[in-house]
Coordinates of C-alpha atoms in Angstrom, one line a residue:
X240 CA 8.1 158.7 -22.0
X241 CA 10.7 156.2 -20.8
X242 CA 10.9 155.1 -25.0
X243 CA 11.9 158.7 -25.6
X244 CA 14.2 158.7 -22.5
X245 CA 16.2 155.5 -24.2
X246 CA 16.7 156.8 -27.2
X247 CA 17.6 160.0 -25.9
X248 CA 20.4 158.5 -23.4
X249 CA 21.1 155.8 -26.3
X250 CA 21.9 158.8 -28.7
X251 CA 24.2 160.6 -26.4
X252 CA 25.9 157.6 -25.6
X253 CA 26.1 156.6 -29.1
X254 CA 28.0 160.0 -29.5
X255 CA 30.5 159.5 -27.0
X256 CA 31.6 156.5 -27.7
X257 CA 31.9 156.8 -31.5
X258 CA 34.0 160.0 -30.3
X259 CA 36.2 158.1 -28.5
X260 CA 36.6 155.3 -31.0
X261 CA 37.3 158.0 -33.7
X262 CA 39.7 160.0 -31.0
X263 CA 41.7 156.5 -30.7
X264 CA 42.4 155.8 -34.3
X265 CA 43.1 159.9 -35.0
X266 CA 45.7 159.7 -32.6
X267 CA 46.7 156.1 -32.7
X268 CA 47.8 155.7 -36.8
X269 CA 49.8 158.4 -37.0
X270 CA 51.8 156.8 -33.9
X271 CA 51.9 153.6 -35.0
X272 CA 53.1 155.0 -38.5
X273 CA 56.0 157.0 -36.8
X274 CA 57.1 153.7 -35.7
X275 CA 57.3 152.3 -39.2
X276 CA 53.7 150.3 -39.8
X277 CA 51.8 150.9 -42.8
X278 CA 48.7 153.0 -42.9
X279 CA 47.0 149.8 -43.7
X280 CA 49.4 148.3 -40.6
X281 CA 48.2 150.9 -38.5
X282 CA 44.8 150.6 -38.8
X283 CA 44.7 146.9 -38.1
X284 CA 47.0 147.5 -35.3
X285 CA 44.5 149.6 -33.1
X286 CA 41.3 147.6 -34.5
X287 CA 43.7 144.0 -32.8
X288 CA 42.6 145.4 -28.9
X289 CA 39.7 143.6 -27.7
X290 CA 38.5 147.6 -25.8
X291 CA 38.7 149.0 -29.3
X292 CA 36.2 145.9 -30.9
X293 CA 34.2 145.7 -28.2
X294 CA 33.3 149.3 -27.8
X295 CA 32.5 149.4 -31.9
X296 CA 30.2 146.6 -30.8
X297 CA 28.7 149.0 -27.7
X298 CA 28.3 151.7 -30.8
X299 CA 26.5 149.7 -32.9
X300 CA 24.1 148.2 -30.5
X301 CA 23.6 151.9 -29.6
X302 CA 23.6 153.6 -33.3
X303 CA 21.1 150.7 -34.4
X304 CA 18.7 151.1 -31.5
X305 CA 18.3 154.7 -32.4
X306 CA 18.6 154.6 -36.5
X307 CA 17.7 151.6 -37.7
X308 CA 15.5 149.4 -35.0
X309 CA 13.4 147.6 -36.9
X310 CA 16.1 145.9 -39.7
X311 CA 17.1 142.4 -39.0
X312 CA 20.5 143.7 -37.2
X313 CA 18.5 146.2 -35.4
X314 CA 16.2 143.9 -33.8
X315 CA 19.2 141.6 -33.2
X316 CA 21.3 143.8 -31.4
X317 CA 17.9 145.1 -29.8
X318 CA 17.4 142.0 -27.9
X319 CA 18.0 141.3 -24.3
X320 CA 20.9 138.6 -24.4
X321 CA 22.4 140.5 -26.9
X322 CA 22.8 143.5 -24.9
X323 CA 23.7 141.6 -22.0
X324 CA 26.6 139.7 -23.4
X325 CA 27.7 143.5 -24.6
X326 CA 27.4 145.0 -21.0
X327 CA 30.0 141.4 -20.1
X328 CA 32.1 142.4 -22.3
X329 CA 32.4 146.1 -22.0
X330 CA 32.5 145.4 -18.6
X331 CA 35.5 143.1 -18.7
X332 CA 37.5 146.1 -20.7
X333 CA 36.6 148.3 -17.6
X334 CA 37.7 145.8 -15.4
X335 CA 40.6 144.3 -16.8
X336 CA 42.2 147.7 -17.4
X337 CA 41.5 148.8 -14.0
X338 CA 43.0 145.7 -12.4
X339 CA 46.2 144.9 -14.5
X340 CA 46.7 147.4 -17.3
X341 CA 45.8 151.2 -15.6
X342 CA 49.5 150.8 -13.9
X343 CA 51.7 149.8 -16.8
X344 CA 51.4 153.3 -19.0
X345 CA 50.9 156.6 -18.1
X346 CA 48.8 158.6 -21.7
X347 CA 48.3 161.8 -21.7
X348 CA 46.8 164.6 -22.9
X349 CA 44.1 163.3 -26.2
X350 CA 45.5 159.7 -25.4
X351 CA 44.2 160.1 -21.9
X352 CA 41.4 161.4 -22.7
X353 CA 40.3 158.8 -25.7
X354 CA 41.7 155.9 -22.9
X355 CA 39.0 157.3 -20.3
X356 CA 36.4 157.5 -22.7
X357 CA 37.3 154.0 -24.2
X358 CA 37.8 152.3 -20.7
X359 CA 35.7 154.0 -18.1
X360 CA 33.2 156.2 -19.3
X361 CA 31.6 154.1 -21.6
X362 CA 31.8 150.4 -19.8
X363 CA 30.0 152.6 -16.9
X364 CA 27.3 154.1 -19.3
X365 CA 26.5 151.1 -21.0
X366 CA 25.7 149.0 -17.8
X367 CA 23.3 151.7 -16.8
X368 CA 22.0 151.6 -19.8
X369 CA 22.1 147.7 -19.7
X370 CA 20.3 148.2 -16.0
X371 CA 17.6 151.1 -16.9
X372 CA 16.3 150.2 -20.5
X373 CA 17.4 146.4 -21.4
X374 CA 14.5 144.5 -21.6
X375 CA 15.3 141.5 -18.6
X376 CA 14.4 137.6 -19.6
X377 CA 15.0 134.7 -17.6
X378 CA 18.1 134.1 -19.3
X379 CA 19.2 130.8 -19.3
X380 CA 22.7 130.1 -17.4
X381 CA 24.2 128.4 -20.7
X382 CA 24.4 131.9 -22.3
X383 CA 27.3 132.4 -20.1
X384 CA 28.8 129.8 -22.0
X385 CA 28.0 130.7 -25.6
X386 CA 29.1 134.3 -24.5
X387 CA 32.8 132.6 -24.5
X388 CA 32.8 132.1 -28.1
X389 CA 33.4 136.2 -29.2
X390 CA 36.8 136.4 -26.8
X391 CA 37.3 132.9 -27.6
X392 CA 37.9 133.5 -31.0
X393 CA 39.6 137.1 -30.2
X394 CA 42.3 135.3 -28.2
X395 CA 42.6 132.6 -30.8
X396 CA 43.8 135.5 -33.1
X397 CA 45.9 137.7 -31.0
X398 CA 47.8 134.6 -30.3
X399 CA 48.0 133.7 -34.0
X400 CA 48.8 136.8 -35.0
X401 CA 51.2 137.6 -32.5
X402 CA 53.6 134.3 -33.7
X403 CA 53.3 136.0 -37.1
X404 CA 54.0 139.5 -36.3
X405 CA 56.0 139.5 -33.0
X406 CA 53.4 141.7 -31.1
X407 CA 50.9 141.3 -28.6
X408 CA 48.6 144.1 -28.1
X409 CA 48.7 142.9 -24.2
X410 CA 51.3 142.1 -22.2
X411 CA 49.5 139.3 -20.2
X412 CA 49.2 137.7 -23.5
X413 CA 52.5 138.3 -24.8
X414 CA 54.3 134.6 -25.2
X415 CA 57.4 135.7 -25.9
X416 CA 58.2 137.1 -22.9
X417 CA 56.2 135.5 -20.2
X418 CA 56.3 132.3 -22.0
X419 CA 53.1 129.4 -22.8
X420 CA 52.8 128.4 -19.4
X421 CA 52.2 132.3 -17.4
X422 CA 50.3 133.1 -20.6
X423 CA 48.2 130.3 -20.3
X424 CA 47.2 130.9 -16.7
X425 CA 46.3 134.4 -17.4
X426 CA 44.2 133.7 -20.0
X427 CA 42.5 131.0 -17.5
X428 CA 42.3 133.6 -15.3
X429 CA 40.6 136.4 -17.6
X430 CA 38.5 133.6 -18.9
X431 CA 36.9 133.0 -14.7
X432 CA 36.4 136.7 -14.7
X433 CA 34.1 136.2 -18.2
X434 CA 32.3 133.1 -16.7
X435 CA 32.1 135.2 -13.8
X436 CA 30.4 138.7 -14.9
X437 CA 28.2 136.4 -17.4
X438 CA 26.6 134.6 -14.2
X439 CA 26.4 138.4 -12.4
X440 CA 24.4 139.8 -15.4
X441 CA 22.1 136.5 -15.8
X442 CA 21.4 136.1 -12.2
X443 CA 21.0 140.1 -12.1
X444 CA 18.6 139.7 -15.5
X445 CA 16.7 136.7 -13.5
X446 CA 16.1 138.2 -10.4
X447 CA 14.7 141.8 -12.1
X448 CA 12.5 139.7 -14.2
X449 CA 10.8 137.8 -11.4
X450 CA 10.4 140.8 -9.8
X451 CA 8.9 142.9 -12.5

């Protein structure tokens, strides 16, 4: 019963979130083309937000579960630490926009509704998913680490591409204007908060498995 319950609520979820993904970029391109990117541009554009990557990651981890479970990927993405490190991650999206960037714009109307869906609904839905139907291992504290290497290498582009293109798709990252040394302690900062969810979900994941 509680297999058909998970791939019930994995399904629904699964929807939503590939709605709100596909929401984003319906409404997002054509914006970013008013403004004079590319199609091509555009595209890239909205696919350069860590919320946007991480929830396709929360989608797949979802799509597989239900679709394909038993392919390489599936069992991959099936596993405990892999969903954990996603439930970090999405969480950090929930967080970070509800701590620094919910104040700085206003969207309405579909870009509300796609923001919600991208930043609130499903960070909440998949850490109860993470909590109900994740399989919990004593995971071993040095994931919390090796978790580091996905925004590692995120922030390693923005940064990159930003130089190149003169954009920074947040503003606590932007160099430009707040300069190496502000940008650097933010990204300090954002990288405690990763070290810091990583060791909530392990310990969390420890102490449910010695219990069970």
């Amino acid at each position: 019963m509680k297999a058909k319950i998970k791939l019930a609520y994995a399904s629904v979820a699964a929807i939503i979130v590939w709605f709100g993904l596909g929401l984003q970029f319906y409404i997002s391109v054509p914006a970013y083309m008013i403004k004079g990117y590319t199609f091509l541009g555009a595209v890239i554009q909205v696919l350069s937000y860590f919320t946007i990557l991480t929830n396709i990651l929360v989608a797949l981890v979802y799509s597989y579960m239900v679709l394909s479970p038993y392919t390489l990927t599936g069992m991959y993405l099936s596993r405990g630490k892999t969903i954990t490190a996603t439930a970090v991650y999405i969480t950090i999206v929930g967080f970070i926009y509800a701590l620094v960037l919910r104040n700085v714009w206003n969207p309405q109307g579909l870009f509300k509704l796609a923001d919600d869906l991208l930043h609130t609904v499903t960070p909440i839905l998949f850490v109860l998913f993470w909590l109900i139907f994740a399989p919990k291992k004593k995971l071993k504290w040095s994931l919390m680490i090796t978790w580091l290497i996905y925004p590692f290498i995120y922030l390693v582009y923005t940064l990159i591409r930003g130089q190149i293109v003169g954009t920074y798709p947040y503003n606590f990252m932007d160099i430009n204007t707040l300069g190496v040394v502000q940008t650097t302690i933010n990204c300090l900062l954002v990288l405690v908060a990763f070290l810091s969810f990583g060791a909530i979900f392990i310990a969390v994941s420890r102490f449910l498995n010695k219990s069970a």
